[in-house]
Short mmCIF file of C-alpha atoms in Angstrom, two decimals:
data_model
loop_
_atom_site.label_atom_id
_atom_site.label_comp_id
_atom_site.label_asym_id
_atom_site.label_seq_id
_atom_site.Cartn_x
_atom_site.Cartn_y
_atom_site.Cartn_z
CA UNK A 1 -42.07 -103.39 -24.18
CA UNK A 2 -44.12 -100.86 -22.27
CA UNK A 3 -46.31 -102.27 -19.66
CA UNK A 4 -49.97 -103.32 -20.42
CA UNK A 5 -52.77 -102.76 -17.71
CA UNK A 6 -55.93 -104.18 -18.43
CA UNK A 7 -56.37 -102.50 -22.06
CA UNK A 8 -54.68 -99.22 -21.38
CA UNK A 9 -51.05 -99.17 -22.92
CA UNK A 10 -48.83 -97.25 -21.02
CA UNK A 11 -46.85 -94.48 -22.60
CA UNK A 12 -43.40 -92.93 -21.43
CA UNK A 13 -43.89 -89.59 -19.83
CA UNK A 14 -41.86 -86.97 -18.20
CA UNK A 15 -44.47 -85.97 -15.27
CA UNK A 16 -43.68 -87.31 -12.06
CA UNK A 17 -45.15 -90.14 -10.37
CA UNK A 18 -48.03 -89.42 -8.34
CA UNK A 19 -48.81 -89.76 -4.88
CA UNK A 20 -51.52 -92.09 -5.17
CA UNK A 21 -49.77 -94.68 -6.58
CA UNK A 22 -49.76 -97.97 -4.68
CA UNK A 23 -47.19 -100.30 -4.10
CA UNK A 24 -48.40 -104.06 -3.19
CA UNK A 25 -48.50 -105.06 0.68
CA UNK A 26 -45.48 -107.66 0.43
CA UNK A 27 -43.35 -105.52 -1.83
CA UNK A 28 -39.68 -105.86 0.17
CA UNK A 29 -39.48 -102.12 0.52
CA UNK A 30 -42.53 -101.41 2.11
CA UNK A 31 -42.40 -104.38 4.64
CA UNK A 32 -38.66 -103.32 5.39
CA UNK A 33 -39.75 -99.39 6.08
CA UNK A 34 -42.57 -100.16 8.28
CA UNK A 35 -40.79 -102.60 10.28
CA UNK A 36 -37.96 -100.06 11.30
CA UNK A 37 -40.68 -97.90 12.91
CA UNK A 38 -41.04 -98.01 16.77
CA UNK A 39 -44.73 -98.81 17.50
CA UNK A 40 -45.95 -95.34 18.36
CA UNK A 41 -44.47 -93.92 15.51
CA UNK A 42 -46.58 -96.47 13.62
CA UNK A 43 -49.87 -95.92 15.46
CA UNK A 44 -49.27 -91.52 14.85
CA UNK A 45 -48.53 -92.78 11.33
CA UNK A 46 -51.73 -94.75 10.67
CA UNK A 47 -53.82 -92.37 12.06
CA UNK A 48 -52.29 -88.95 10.33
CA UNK A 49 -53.18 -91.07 6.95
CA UNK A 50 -57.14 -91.03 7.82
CA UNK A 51 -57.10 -87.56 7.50
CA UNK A 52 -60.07 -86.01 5.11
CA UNK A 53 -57.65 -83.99 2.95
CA UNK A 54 -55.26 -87.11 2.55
CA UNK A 55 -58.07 -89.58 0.98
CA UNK A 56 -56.44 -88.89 -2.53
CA UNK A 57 -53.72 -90.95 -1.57
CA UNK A 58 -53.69 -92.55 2.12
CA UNK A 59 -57.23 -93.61 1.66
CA UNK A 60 -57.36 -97.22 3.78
CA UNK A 61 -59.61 -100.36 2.45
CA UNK A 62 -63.23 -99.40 3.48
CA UNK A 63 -65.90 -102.95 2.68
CA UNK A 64 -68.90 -101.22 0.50
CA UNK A 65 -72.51 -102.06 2.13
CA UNK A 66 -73.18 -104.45 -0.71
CA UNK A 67 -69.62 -106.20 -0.20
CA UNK A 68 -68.55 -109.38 1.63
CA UNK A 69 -65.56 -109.48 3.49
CA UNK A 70 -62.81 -112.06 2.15
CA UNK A 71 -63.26 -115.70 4.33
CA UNK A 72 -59.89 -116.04 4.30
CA UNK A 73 -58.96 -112.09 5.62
CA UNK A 74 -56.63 -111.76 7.97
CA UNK A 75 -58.54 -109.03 9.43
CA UNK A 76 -62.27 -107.69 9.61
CA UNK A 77 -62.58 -105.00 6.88
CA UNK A 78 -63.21 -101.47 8.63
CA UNK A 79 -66.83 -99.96 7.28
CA UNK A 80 -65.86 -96.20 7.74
CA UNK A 81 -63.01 -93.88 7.72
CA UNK A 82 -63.92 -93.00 11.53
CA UNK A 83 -63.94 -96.66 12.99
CA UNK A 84 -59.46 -96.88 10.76
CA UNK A 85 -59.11 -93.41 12.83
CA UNK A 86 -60.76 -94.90 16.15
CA UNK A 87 -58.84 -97.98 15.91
CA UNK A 88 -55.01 -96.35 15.67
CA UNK A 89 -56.04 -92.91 17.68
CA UNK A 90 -57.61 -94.84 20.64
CA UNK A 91 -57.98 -98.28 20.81
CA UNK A 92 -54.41 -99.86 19.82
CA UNK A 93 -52.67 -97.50 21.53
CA UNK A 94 -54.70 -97.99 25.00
CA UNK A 95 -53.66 -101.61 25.00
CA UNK A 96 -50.11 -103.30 25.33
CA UNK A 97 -48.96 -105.19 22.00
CA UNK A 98 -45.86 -105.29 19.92
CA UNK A 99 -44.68 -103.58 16.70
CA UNK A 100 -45.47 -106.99 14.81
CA UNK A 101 -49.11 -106.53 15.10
CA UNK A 102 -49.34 -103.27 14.21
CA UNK A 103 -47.45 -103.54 10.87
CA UNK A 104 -49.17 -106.73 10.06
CA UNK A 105 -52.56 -105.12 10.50
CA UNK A 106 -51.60 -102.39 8.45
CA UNK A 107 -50.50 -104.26 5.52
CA UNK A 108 -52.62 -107.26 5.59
CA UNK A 109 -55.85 -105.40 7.01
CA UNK A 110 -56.49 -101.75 6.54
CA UNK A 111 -54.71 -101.35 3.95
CA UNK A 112 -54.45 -104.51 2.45
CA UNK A 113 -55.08 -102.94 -1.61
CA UNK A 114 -51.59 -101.36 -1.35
CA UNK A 115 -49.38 -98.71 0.07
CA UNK A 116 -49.49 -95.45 -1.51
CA UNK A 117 -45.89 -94.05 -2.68
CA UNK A 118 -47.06 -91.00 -0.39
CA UNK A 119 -47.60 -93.41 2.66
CA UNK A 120 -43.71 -94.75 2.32
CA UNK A 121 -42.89 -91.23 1.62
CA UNK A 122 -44.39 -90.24 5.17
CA UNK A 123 -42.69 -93.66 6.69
CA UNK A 124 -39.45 -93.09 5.72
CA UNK A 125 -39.28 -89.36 6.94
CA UNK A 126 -41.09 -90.56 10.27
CA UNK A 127 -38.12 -92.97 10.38
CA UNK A 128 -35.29 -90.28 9.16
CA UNK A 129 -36.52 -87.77 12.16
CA UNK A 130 -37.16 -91.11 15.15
CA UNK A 131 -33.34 -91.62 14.21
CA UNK A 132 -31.48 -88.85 13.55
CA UNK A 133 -27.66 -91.19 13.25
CA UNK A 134 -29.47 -93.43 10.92
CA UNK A 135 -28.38 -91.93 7.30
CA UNK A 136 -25.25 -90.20 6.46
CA UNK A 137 -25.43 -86.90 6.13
CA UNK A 138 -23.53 -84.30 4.29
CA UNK A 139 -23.55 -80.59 4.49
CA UNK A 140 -23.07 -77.89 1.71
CA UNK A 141 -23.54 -74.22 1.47
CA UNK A 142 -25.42 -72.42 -1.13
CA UNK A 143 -23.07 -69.95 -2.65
CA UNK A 144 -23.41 -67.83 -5.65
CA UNK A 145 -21.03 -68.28 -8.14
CA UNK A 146 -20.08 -64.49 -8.24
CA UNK A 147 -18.96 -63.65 -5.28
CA UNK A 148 -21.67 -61.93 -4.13
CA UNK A 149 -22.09 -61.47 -0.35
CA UNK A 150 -24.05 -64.29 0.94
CA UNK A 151 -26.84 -61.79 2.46
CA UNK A 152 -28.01 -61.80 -1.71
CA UNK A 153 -29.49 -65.82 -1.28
CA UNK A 154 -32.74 -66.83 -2.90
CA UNK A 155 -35.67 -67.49 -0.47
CA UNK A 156 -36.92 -70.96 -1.12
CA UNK A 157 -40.42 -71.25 -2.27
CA UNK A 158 -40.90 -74.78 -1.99
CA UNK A 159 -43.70 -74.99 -4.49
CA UNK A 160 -42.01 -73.30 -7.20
CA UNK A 161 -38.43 -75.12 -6.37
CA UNK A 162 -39.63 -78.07 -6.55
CA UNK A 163 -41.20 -77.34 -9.94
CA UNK A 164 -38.07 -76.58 -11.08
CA UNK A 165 -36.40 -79.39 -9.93
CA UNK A 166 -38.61 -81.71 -11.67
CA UNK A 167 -37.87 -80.11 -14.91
CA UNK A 168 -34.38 -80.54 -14.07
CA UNK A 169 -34.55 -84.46 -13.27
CA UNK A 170 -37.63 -85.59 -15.54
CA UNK A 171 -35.22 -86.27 -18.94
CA UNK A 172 -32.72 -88.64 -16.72
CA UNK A 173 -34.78 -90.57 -14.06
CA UNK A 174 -38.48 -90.90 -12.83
CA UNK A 175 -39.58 -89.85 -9.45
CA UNK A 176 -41.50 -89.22 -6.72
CA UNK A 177 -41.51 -86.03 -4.78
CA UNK A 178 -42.73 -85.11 -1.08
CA UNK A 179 -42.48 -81.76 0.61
CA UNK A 180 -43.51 -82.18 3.96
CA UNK A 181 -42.71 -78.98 7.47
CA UNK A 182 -42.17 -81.88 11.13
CA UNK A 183 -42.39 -80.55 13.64
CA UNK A 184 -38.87 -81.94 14.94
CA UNK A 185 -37.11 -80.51 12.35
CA UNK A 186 -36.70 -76.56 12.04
CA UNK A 187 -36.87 -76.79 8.45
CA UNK A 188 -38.11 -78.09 5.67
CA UNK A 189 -37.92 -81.99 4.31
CA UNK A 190 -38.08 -83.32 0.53
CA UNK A 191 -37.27 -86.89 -0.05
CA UNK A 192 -36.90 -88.14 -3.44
CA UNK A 193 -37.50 -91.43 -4.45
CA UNK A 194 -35.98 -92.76 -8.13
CA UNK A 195 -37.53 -95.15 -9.95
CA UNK A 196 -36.29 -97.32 -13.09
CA UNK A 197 -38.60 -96.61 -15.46
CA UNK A 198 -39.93 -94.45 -17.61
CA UNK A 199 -43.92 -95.44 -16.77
CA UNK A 200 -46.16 -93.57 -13.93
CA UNK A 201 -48.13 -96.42 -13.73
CA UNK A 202 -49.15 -99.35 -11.35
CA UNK A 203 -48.12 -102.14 -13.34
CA UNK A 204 -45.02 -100.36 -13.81
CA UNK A 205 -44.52 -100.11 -10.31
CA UNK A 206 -45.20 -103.81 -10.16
CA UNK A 207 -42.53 -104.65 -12.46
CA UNK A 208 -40.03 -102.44 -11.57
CA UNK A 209 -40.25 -104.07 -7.27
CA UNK A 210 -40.46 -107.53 -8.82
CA UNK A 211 -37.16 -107.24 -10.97
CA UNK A 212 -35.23 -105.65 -7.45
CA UNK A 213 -35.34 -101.96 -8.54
CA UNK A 214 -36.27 -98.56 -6.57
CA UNK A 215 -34.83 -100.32 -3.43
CA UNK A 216 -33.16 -97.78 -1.49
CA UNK A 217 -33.24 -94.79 -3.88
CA UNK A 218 -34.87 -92.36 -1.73
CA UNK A 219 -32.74 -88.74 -1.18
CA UNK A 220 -33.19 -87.04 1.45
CA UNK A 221 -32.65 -83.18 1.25
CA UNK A 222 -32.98 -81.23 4.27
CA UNK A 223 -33.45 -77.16 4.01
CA UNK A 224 -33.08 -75.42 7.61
CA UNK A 225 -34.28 -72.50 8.43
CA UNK A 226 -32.33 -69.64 8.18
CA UNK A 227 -29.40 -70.77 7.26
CA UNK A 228 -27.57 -71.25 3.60
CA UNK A 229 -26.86 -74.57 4.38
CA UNK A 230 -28.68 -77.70 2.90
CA UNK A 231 -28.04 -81.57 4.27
CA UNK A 232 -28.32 -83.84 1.77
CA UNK A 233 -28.67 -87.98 2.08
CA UNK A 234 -28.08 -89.69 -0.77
CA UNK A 235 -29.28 -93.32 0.73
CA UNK A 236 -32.29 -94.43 2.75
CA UNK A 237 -32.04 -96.64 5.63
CA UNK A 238 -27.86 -96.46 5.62
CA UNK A 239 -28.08 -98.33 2.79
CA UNK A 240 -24.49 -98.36 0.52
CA UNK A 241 -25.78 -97.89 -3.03
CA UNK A 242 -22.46 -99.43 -4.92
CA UNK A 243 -24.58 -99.57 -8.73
CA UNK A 244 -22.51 -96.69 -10.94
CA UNK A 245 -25.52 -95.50 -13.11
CA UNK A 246 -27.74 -95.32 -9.42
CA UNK A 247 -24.40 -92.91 -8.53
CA UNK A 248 -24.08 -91.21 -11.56
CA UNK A 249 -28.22 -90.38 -10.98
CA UNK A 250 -27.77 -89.18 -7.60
CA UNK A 251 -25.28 -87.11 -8.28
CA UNK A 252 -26.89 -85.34 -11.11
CA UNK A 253 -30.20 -85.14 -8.56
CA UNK A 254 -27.59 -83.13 -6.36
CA UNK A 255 -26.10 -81.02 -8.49
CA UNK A 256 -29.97 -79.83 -10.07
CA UNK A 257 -30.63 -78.66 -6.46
CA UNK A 258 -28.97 -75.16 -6.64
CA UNK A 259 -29.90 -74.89 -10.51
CA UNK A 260 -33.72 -75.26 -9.18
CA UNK A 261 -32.99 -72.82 -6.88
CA UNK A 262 -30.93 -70.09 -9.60
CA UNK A 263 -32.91 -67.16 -11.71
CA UNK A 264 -31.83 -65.72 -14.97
CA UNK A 265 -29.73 -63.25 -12.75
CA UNK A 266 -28.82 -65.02 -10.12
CA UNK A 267 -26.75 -68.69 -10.57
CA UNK A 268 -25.84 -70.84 -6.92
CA UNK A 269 -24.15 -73.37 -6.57
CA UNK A 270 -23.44 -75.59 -3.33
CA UNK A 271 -20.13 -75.64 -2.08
CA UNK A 272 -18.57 -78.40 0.40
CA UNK A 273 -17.96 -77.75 3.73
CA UNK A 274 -16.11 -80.47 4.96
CA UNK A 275 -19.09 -82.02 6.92
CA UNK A 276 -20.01 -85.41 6.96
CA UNK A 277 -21.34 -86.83 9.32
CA UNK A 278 -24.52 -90.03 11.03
CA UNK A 279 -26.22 -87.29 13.68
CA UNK A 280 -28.48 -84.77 12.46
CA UNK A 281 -28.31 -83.01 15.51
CA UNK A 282 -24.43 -82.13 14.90
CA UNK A 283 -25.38 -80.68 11.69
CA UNK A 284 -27.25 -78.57 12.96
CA UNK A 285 -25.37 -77.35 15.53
CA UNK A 286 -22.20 -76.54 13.42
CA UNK A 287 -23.93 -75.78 10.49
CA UNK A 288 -27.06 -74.35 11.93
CA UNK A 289 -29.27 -70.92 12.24
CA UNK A 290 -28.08 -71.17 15.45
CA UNK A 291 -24.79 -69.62 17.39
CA UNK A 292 -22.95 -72.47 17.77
CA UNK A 293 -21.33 -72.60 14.24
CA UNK A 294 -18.59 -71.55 15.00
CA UNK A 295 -18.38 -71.68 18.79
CA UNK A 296 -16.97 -76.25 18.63
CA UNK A 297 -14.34 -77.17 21.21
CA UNK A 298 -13.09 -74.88 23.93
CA UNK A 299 -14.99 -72.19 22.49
CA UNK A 300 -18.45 -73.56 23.32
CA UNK A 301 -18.72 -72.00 26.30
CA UNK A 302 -19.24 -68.58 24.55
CA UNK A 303 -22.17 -70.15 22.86
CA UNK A 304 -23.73 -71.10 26.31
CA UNK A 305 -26.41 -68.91 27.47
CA UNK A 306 -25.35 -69.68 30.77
CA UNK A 307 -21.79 -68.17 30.43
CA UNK A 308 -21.19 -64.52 31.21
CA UNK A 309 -19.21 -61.85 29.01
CA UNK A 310 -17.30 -63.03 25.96
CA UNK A 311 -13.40 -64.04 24.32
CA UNK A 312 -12.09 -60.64 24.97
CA UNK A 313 -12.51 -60.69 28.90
CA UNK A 314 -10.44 -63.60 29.16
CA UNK A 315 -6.91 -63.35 29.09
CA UNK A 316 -3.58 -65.55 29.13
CA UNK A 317 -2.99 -66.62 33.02
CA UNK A 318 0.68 -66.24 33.79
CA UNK A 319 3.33 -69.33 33.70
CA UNK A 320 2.20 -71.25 36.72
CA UNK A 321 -1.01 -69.70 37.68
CA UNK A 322 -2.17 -73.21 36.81
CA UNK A 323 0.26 -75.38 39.04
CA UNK A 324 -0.91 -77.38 41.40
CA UNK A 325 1.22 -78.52 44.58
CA UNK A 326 3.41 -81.21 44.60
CA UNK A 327 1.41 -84.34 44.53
CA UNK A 328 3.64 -87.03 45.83
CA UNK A 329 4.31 -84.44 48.55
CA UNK A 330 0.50 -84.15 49.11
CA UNK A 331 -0.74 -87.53 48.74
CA UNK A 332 -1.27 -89.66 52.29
CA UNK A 333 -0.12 -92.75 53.34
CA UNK A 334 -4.20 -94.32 52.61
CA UNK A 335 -3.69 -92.89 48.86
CA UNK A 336 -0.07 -93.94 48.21
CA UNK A 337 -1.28 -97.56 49.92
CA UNK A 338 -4.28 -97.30 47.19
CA UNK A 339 -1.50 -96.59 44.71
CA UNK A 340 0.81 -99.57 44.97
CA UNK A 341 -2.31 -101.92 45.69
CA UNK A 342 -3.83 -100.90 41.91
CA UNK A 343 -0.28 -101.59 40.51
CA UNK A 344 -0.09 -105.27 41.65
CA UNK A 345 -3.49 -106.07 40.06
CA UNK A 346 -2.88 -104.52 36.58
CA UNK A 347 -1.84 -106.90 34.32
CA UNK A 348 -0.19 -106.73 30.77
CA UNK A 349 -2.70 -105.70 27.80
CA UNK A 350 -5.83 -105.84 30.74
CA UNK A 351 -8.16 -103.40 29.78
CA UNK A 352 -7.98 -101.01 33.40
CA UNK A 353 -8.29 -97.59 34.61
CA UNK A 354 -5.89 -95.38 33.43
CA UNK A 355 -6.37 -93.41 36.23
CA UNK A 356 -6.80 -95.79 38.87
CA UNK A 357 -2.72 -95.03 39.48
CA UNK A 358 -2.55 -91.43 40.04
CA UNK A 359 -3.35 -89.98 42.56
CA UNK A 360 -7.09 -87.60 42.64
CA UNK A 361 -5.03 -84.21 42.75
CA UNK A 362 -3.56 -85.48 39.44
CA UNK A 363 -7.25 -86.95 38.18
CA UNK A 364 -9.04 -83.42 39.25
CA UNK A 365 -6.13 -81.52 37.01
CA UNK A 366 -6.22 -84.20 34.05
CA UNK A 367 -9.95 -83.27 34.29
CA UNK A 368 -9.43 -79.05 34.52
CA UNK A 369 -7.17 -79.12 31.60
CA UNK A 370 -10.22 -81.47 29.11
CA UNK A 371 -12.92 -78.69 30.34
CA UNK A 372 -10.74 -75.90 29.64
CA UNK A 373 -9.45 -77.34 26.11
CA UNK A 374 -13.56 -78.55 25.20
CA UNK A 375 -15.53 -76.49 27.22
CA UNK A 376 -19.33 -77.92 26.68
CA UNK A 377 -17.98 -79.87 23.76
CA UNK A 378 -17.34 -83.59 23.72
CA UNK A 379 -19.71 -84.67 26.19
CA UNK A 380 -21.50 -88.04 25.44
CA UNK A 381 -24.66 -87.38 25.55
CA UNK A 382 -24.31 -83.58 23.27
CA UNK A 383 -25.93 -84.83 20.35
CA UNK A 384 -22.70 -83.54 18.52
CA UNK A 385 -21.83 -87.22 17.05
CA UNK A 386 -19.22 -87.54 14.77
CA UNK A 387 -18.22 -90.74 13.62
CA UNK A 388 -15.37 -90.04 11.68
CA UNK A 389 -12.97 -87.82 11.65
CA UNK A 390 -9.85 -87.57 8.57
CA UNK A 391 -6.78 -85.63 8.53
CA UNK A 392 -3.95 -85.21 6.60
CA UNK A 393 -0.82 -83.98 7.71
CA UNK A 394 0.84 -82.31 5.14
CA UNK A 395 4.00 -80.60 7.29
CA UNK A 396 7.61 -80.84 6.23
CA UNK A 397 10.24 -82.24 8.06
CA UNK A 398 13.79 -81.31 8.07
CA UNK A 399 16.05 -84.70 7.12
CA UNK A 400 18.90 -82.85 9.35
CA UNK A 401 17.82 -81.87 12.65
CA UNK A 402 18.65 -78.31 12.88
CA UNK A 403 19.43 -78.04 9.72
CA UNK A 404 18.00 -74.78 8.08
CA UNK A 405 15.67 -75.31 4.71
CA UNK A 406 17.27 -72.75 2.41
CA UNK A 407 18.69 -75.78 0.54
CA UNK A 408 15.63 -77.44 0.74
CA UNK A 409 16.67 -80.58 2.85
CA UNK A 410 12.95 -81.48 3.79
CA UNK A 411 10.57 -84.06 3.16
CA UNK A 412 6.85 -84.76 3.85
CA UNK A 413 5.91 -87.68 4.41
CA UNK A 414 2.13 -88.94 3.59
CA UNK A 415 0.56 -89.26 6.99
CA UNK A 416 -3.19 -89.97 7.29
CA UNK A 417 -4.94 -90.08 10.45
CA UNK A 418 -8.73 -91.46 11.11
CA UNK A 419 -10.42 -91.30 14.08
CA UNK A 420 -13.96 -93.46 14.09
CA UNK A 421 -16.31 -94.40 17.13
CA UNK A 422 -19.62 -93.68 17.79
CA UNK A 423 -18.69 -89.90 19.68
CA UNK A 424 -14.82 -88.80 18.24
CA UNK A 425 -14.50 -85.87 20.10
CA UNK A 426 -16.08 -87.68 23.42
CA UNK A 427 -13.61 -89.84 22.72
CA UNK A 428 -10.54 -87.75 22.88
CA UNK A 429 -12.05 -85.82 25.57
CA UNK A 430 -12.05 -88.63 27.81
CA UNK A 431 -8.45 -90.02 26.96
CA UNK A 432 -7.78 -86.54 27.77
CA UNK A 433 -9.10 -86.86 31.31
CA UNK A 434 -7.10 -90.14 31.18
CA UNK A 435 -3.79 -88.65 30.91
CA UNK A 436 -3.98 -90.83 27.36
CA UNK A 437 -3.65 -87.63 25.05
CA UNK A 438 -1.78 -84.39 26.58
CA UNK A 439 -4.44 -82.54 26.88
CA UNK A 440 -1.89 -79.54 26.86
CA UNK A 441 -0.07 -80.11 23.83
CA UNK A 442 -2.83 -81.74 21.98
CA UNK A 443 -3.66 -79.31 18.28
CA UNK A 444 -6.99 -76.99 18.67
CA UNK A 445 -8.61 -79.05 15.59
CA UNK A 446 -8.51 -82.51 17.62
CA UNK A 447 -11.13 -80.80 19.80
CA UNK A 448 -13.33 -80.27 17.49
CA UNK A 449 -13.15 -76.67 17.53
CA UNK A 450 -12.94 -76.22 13.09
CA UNK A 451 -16.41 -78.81 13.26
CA UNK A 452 -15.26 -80.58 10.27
CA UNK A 453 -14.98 -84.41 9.59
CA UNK A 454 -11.77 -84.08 6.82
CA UNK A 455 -9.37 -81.89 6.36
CA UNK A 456 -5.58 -81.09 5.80
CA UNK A 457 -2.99 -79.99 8.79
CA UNK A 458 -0.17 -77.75 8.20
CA UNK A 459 1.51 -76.27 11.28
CA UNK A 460 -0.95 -77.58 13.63
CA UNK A 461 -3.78 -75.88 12.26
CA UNK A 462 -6.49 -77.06 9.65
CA UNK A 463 -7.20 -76.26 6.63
CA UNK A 464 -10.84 -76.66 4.69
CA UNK A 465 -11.24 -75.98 1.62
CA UNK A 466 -14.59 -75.19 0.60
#
């Protein structure tokens, strides 16, 4: 039955829903988004909704002249606009408090008739851009689907794409849209938030939160500049969405993006690119406007600013250039006393030093060969996170050793590798420098250097397919 709202009946309708509709203060989603926000994210937040032009839908609870203020208020209602915009602009941030109060005056005092779907819109992207590894991310390339050259890409209007991409989603699924230019991102942000129902309206809204739905439905599409890329997020907050008709939704939401984006002459489509990955800063860095696409692992150093000249100048150093004198021959009678003393005190399966055995001629090559295979790469604090990394190693093996394959007396076996921490390629680097991983022998693609998350090995290289 459609919902009811005070004699009005409420009638299905394909437009979208609008930015001034308000959620209640204790509905689960709004306390949750809020709460994730550091404090001065919440005080720039507050204030940026008193502004004049955003009164539509941000406008906070204001007590007429001829009102009373609730007895049993939590807060003083404000009497003006200026004296909400004085109180998160000057006066909460001058004084030392916790996060707590501020979200608890928000929903319980200022804006205590309801949080506009525009306001969570603005919290969520505040949140997205405070914590760039907190949503999964994956990358995909506009292409055209006739091989065109990619120089022939359509320049995104995001008025009239978004138009289009509400025509595209309004027969399957409800939503709300928000465009929005931060300043941390060098592009441009639309989040997309579902909803279950076929009703714009409050009571809808009401219903909807009550019965558990439009909890963490919001996509995230990121368009950066210059670039034919797009990041897409198809879960707010991290959150696992596991429902197959909330799937089956998103997915259709992804695949309208390039169809919003194609003319009568022109169709795209987006293509993977074997990118997935927490950081938002590695996504743009390998998938970027800027040089470093294609410049991951040793090859970084070409993308530095700092480094002179380019690939061609360097050439292959002759067999031994890189030798370093004998080290036992080398090493003093202090060191080789260091040595022994280091061996008595490791224990079996105790978590030590790998290095704290060999001797620091050995340690300063161990370290020579990770720079030379990473370069700038790998370094824990790059901002080039990934947390995963897949492979499949797909080469064949001979069951004979020497045996030649011209009777074809080879198998392949199914071998799957997965590398996860927080940094993958820090984390090879440094068992590199550890004399873990032979930093020598190691394959170019487990530094990083093909900046994909999943892909197939044959003959020690990797191979995307996009």
């Amino acid at each position: 039955m459609a919902p009811r709202s005070r004699g009005r009946i409420a009638i299905p309708t394909v437009k979208p829903l609008p930015d001034n509709l308000r959620l209640s203060p204790t509905n689960s989603n709004v306390v949750k988004t809020l709460s994730k926000l550091s404090r001065p994210s919440l005080l720039s937040l507050a204030a940026s909704w008193c502004a004049r032009d955003l009164q539509h839908s941000c406008a906070p609870f204001i007590l007429a002249e001829d009102e009373d203020d609730p007895s049993d208020a939590a807060y003083d209602a404000a009497t003006s606009l200026a004296q909400v915009e004085a109180l998160y602009s000057e006066e909460l941030p001058a004084r030392k408090g916790t996060k707590r109060e501020i979200v608890d005056r928000i929903l319980a005092g200022d804006w205590r008739h309801g949080i506009s779907l525009y306001q969570l819109a603005t919290a969520e992207t505040q949140y997205i851009l405070d914590q760039p590894s907190s949503n999964r991310w994956t990358a995909f390339k506009l292409q055209r689907h006739d091989e065109a050259p990619e120089t022939n890409l359509p320049s995104f209007h995001p008025q009239t794409f978004l138009r289009n991409l509400q025509q595209e989603i309004a027969p399957l699924a409800k939503a709300h849209y928000t465009l929005s230019t931060p300043f941390s991102f060098p592009g441009t942000v639309l989040r997309i938030y579902l909803h279950d129902t076929p009703y714009n309206t409050q009571s809808a809204l009401r219903t909807s939160s009550k019965h558990g739905g439009s909890v963490n439905k919001s996509i995230f599409v990121l368009f950066p500049t210059g670039t034919p890329y797009i990041y897409v997020s198809l879960s707010s907050g991290g959150a696992n969405v596991i429902d197959a008709d909330s799937k089956s939704i998103q997915k259709f939401v992804v695949e309208a993006i390039p169809k919003s984006l194609s003319s009568p002459g022109s169709r795209y489509k987006l293509a993977s690119t074997a990118l997935t990955t927490r950081s938002l800063t590695a996504l743009l860095a390998h998938r970027g406007a800027e040089r470093t696409n294609s410049a991951a692992g040793g090859w970084s150093i070409f993308a530095d600013e700092k480094k002179d000249g380019n690939a061609l100048d360097y050439m292959k150093l002759e067999e031994g250039t890189l030798a370093l004198p004998d080290e036992e021959e080398d090493l003093n009678i202090n060191e080789k006393e260091n040595i022994r003393r280091n061996l008595k005190r490791s224990m079996p399966f105790s978590h030590t030093d790998p290095t704290a055995t060999l001797s620091s001629l050995k340690v300063k090559r161990l370290k020579l060969v990770a720079a030379g295979r990473f370069g700038t790469y790998g370094l824990p604090d790059d901002g080039k996170n990934f947390n995963r990394l897949d492979v499949r190693l797909t080469d064949p093996f001979s069951r004979t050793p020497g045996a030649e394959d011209e009777h074809g007396d080879t198998f392949t076996p199914n071998i799957r590798l997965s590398f996860q921490g927080s940094h993958v390629f820090a984390g090879i680097r440094k068992m590199v420098e550890a004399g873990i991983v032979d930093g020598e022998a190691m394959p170019g693609w487990m530094t990083g250097e093909a900046g994909v998350s999943v892909g197939t090995v044959r003959d020690g290289r990797i191979e995307v397919k996009m």
